[in-house]
GROMACS .gro file of C-alpha atoms in nm:
model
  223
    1UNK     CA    1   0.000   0.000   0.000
    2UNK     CA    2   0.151   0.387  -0.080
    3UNK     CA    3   0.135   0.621   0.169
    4UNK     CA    4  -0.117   0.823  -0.053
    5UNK     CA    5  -0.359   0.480  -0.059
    6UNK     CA    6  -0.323   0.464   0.358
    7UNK     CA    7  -0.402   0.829   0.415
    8UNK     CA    8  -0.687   0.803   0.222
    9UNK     CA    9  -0.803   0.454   0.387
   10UNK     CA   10  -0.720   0.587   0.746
   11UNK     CA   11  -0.954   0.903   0.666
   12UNK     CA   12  -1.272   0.731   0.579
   13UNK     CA   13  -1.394   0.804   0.880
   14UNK     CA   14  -1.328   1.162   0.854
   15UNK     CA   15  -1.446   1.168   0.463
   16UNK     CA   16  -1.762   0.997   0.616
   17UNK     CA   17  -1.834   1.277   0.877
   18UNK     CA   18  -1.790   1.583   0.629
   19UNK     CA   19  -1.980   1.402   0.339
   20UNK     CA   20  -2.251   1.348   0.608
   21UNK     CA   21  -2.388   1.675   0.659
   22UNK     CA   22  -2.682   1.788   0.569
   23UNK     CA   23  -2.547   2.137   0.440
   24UNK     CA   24  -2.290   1.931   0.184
   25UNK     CA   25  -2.584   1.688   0.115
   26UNK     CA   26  -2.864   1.946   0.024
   27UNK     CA   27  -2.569   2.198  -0.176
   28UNK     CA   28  -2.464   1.857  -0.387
   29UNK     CA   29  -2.838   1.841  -0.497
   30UNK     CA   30  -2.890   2.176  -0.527
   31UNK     CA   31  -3.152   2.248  -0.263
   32UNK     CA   32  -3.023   2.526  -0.063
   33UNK     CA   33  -3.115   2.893  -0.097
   34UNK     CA   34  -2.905   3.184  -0.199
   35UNK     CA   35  -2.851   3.270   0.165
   36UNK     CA   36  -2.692   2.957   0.254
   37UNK     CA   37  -2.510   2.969  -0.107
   38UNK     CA   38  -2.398   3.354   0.045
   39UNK     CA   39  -2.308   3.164   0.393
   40UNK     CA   40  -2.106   2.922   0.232
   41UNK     CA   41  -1.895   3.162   0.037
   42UNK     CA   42  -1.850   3.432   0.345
   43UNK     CA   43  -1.657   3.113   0.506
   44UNK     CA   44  -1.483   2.958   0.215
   45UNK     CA   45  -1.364   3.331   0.210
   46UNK     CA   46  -1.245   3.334   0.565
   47UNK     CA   47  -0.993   3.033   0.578
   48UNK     CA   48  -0.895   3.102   0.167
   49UNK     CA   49  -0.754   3.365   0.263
   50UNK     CA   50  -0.528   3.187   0.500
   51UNK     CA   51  -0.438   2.966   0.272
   52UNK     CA   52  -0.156   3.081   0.100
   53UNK     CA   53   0.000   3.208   0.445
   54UNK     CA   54  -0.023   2.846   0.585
   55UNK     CA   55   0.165   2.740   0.272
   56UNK     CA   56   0.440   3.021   0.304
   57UNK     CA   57   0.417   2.893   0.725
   58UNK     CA   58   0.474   2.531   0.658
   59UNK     CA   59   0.738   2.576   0.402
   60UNK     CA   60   0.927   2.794   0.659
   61UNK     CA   61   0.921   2.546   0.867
   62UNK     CA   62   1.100   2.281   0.662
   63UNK     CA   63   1.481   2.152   0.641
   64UNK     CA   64   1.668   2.089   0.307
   65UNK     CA   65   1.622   1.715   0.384
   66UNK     CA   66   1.238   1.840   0.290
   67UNK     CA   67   1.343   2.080  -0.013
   68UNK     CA   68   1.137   1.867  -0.254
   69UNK     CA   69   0.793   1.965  -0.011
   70UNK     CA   70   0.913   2.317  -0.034
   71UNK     CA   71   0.935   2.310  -0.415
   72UNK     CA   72   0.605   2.166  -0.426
   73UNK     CA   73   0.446   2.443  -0.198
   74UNK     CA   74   0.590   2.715  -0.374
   75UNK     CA   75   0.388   2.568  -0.659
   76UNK     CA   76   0.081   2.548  -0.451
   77UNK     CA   77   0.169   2.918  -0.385
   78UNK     CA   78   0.150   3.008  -0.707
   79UNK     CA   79  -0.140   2.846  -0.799
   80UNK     CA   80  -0.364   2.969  -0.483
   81UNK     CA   81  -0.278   3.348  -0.440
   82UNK     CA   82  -0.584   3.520  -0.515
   83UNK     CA   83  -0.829   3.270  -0.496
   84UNK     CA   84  -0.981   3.454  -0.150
   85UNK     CA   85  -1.025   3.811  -0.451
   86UNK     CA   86  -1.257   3.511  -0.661
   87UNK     CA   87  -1.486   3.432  -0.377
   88UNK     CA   88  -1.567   3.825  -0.320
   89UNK     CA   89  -1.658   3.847  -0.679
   90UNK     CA   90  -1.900   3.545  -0.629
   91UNK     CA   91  -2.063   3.723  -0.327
   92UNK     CA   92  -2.136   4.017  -0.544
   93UNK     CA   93  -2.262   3.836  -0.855
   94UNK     CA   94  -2.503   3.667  -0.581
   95UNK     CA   95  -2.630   4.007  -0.476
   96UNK     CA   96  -2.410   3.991  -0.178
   97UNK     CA   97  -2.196   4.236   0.093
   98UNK     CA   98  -1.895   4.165  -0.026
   99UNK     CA   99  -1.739   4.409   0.144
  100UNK     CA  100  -1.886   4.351   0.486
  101UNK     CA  101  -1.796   4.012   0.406
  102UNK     CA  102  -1.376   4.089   0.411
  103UNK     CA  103  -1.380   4.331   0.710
  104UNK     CA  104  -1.594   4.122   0.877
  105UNK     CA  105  -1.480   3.808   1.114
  106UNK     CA  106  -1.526   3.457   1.044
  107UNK     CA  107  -1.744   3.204   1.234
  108UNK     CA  108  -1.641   3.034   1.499
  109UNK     CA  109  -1.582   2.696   1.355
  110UNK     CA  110  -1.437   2.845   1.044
  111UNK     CA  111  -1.165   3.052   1.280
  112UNK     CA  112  -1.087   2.723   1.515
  113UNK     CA  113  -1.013   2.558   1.170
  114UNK     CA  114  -0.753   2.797   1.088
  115UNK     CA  115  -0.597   2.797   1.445
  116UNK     CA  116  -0.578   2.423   1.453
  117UNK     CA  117  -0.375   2.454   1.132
  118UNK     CA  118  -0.131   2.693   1.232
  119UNK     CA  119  -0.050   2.549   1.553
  120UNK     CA  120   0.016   2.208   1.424
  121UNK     CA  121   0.242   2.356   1.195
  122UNK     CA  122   0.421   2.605   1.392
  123UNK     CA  123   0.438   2.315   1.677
  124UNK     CA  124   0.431   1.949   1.546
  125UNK     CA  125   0.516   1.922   1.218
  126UNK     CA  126   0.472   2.144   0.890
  127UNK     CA  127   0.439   1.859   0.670
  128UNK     CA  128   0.142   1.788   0.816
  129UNK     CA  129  -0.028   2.083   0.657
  130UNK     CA  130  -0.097   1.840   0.302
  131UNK     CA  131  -0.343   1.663   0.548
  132UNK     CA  132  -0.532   1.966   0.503
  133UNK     CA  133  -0.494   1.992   0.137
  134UNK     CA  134  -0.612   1.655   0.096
  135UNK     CA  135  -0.908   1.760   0.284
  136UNK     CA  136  -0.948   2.100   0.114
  137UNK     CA  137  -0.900   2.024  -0.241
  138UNK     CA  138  -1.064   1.703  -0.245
  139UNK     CA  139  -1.431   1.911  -0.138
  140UNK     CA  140  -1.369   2.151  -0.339
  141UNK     CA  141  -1.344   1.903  -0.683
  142UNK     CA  142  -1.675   1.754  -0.508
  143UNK     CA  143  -1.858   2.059  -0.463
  144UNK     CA  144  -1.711   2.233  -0.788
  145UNK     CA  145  -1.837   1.923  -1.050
  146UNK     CA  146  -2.145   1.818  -0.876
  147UNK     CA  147  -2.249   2.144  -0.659
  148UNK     CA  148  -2.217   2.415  -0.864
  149UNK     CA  149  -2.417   2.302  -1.138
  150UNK     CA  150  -2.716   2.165  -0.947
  151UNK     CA  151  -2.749   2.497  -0.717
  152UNK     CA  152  -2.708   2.720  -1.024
  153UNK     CA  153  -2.955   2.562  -1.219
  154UNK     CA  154  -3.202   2.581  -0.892
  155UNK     CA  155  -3.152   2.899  -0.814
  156UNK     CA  156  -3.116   3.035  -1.165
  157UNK     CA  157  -2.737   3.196  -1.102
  158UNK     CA  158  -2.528   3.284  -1.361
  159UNK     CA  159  -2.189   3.118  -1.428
  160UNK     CA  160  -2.025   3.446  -1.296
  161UNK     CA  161  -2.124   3.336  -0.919
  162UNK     CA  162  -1.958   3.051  -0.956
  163UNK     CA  163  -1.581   3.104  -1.063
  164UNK     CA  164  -1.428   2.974  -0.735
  165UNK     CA  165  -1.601   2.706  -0.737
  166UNK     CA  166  -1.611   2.620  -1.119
  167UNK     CA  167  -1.212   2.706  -1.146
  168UNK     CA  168  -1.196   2.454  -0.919
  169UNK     CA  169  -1.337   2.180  -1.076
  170UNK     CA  170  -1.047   2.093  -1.340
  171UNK     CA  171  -0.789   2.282  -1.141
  172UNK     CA  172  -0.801   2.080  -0.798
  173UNK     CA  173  -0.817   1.746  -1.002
  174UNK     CA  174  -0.504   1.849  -1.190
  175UNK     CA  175  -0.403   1.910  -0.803
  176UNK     CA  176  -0.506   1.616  -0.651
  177UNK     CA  177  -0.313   1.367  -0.938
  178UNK     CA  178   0.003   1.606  -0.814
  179UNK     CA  179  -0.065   1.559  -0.453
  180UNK     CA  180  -0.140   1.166  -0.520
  181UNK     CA  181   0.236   1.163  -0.614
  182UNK     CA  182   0.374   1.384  -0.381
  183UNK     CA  183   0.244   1.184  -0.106
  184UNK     CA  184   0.351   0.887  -0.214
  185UNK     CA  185   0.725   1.042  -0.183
  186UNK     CA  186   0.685   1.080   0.199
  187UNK     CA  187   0.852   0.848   0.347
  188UNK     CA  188   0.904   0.960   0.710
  189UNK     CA  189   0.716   0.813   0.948
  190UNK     CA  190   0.678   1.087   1.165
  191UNK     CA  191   0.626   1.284   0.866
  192UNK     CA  192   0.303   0.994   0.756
  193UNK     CA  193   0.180   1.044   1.057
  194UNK     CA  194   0.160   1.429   1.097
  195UNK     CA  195  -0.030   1.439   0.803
  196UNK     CA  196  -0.295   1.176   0.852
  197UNK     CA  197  -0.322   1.328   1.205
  198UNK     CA  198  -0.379   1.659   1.025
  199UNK     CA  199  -0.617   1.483   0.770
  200UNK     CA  200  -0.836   1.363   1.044
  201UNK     CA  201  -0.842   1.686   1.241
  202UNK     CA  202  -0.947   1.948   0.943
  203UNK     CA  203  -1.214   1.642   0.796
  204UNK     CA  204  -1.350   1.693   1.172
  205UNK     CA  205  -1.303   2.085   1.197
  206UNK     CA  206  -1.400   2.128   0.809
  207UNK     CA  207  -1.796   1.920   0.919
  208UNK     CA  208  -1.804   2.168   1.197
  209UNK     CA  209  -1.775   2.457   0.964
  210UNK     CA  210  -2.043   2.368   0.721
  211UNK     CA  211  -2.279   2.220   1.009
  212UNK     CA  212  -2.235   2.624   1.141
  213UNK     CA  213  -2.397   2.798   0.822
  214UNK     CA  214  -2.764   2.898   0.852
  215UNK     CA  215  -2.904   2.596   0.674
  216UNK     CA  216  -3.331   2.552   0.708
  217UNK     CA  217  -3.314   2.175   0.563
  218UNK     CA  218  -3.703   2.156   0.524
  219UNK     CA  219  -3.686   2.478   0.333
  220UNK     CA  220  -3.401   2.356   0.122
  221UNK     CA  221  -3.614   2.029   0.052
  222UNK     CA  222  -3.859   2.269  -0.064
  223UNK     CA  223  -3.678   2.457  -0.354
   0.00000   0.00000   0.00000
């Protein structure tokens, strides 16, 4: 078994939980409303934006024994600065606050998310930040080929409220192919087990975040 096939069997659990709630469940089908289309976005925006300064944390935090992870982040970097200025842009198209939305603080869940993150990497370990961008980019391909579609077609949005999520789609399975490989060149065990450990933590933390957005389920059943 790679390491890529045993963090991905030693997650189930965790893929289970997230794929479980109802707020993924009814957004995969399309039946949620704008508001909780609007909710979703305010927190994708909240930990995107950390995103690319957990990358440039973790790769800080690295040896030249781990030069070929920093490489790999730097591409990562590339690739993800930005992405928070694409959410915003959805907001609006939806008839959102976007700007209420950036000065504004995240929820709860959404902030202990991003706290978890940085302390395991400023810590533990710093590889153990992929865990979350298994977690992270897998969703997103989810919610970006299946989602997006279904809740634009319900709730009659144009394509222009959907560019994160759309941009996603072929970009995060180009991603996940790279990270399939990557992984599969760790082969510290300390190192393995960081990132499952981080894996299992942000499937748990990431369920918490969408259980928190305003969700009415028997309204959503209704649209």
């Amino acid at each position: 078994m790679t390491f890529f096939e045993r963090l991905i069997t030693e997650t189930l659990e965790g893929q289970a939980t997230l794929a479980a709630v109802p707020q993924i469940q009814d957004g995969l089908a399309g039946k949620i409303s704008r508001e909780t289309y609007i909710a979703y976005l305010t927190e994708a925006y909240h930990h995107v934006c950390h995103t690319v300064p957990l990358m440039q944390s973790a790769k800080a935090g690295l040896d030249d024994a781990h030069a070929d992870f920093r490489d790999a982040l730097d591409e990562y970097i590339a690739e993800e600065t930005g992405h928070e200025a694409w959410i915003l842009n959805d907001i609006r198209h939806c008839g959102g606050d976007a700007e209420a939305v950036r000065r504004g603080p995240p929820r709860p869940a959404t902030q202990a998310m991003v706290d978890y993150a940085y302390d395991y990497i400023a810590r533990v370990n710093p590889m153990g930040f992929f865990g979350m961008v298994l977690v992270l980019e897998g969703t997103s391909v989810q919610l970006a080929t299946q989602g997006a579609s279904a809740v634009a077609k319900s709730l009659n949005l144009g394509p222009e409220c959907f560019s994160y999520l759309t941009s996603h789609g072929a970009l995060d399975q180009e991603h996940l192919v790279f990270f399939q490989r990557l992984m599969d060149r760790v082969d510290d065990p300390a190192d393995q087990a960081a990132i499952i450990e981080v894996a299992k933590g942000i499937f748990d933390r990431f369920a918490a975040v969408f259980r928190a957005i305003p969700h009415d389920r028997e309204l959503a059943h209704a649209v």
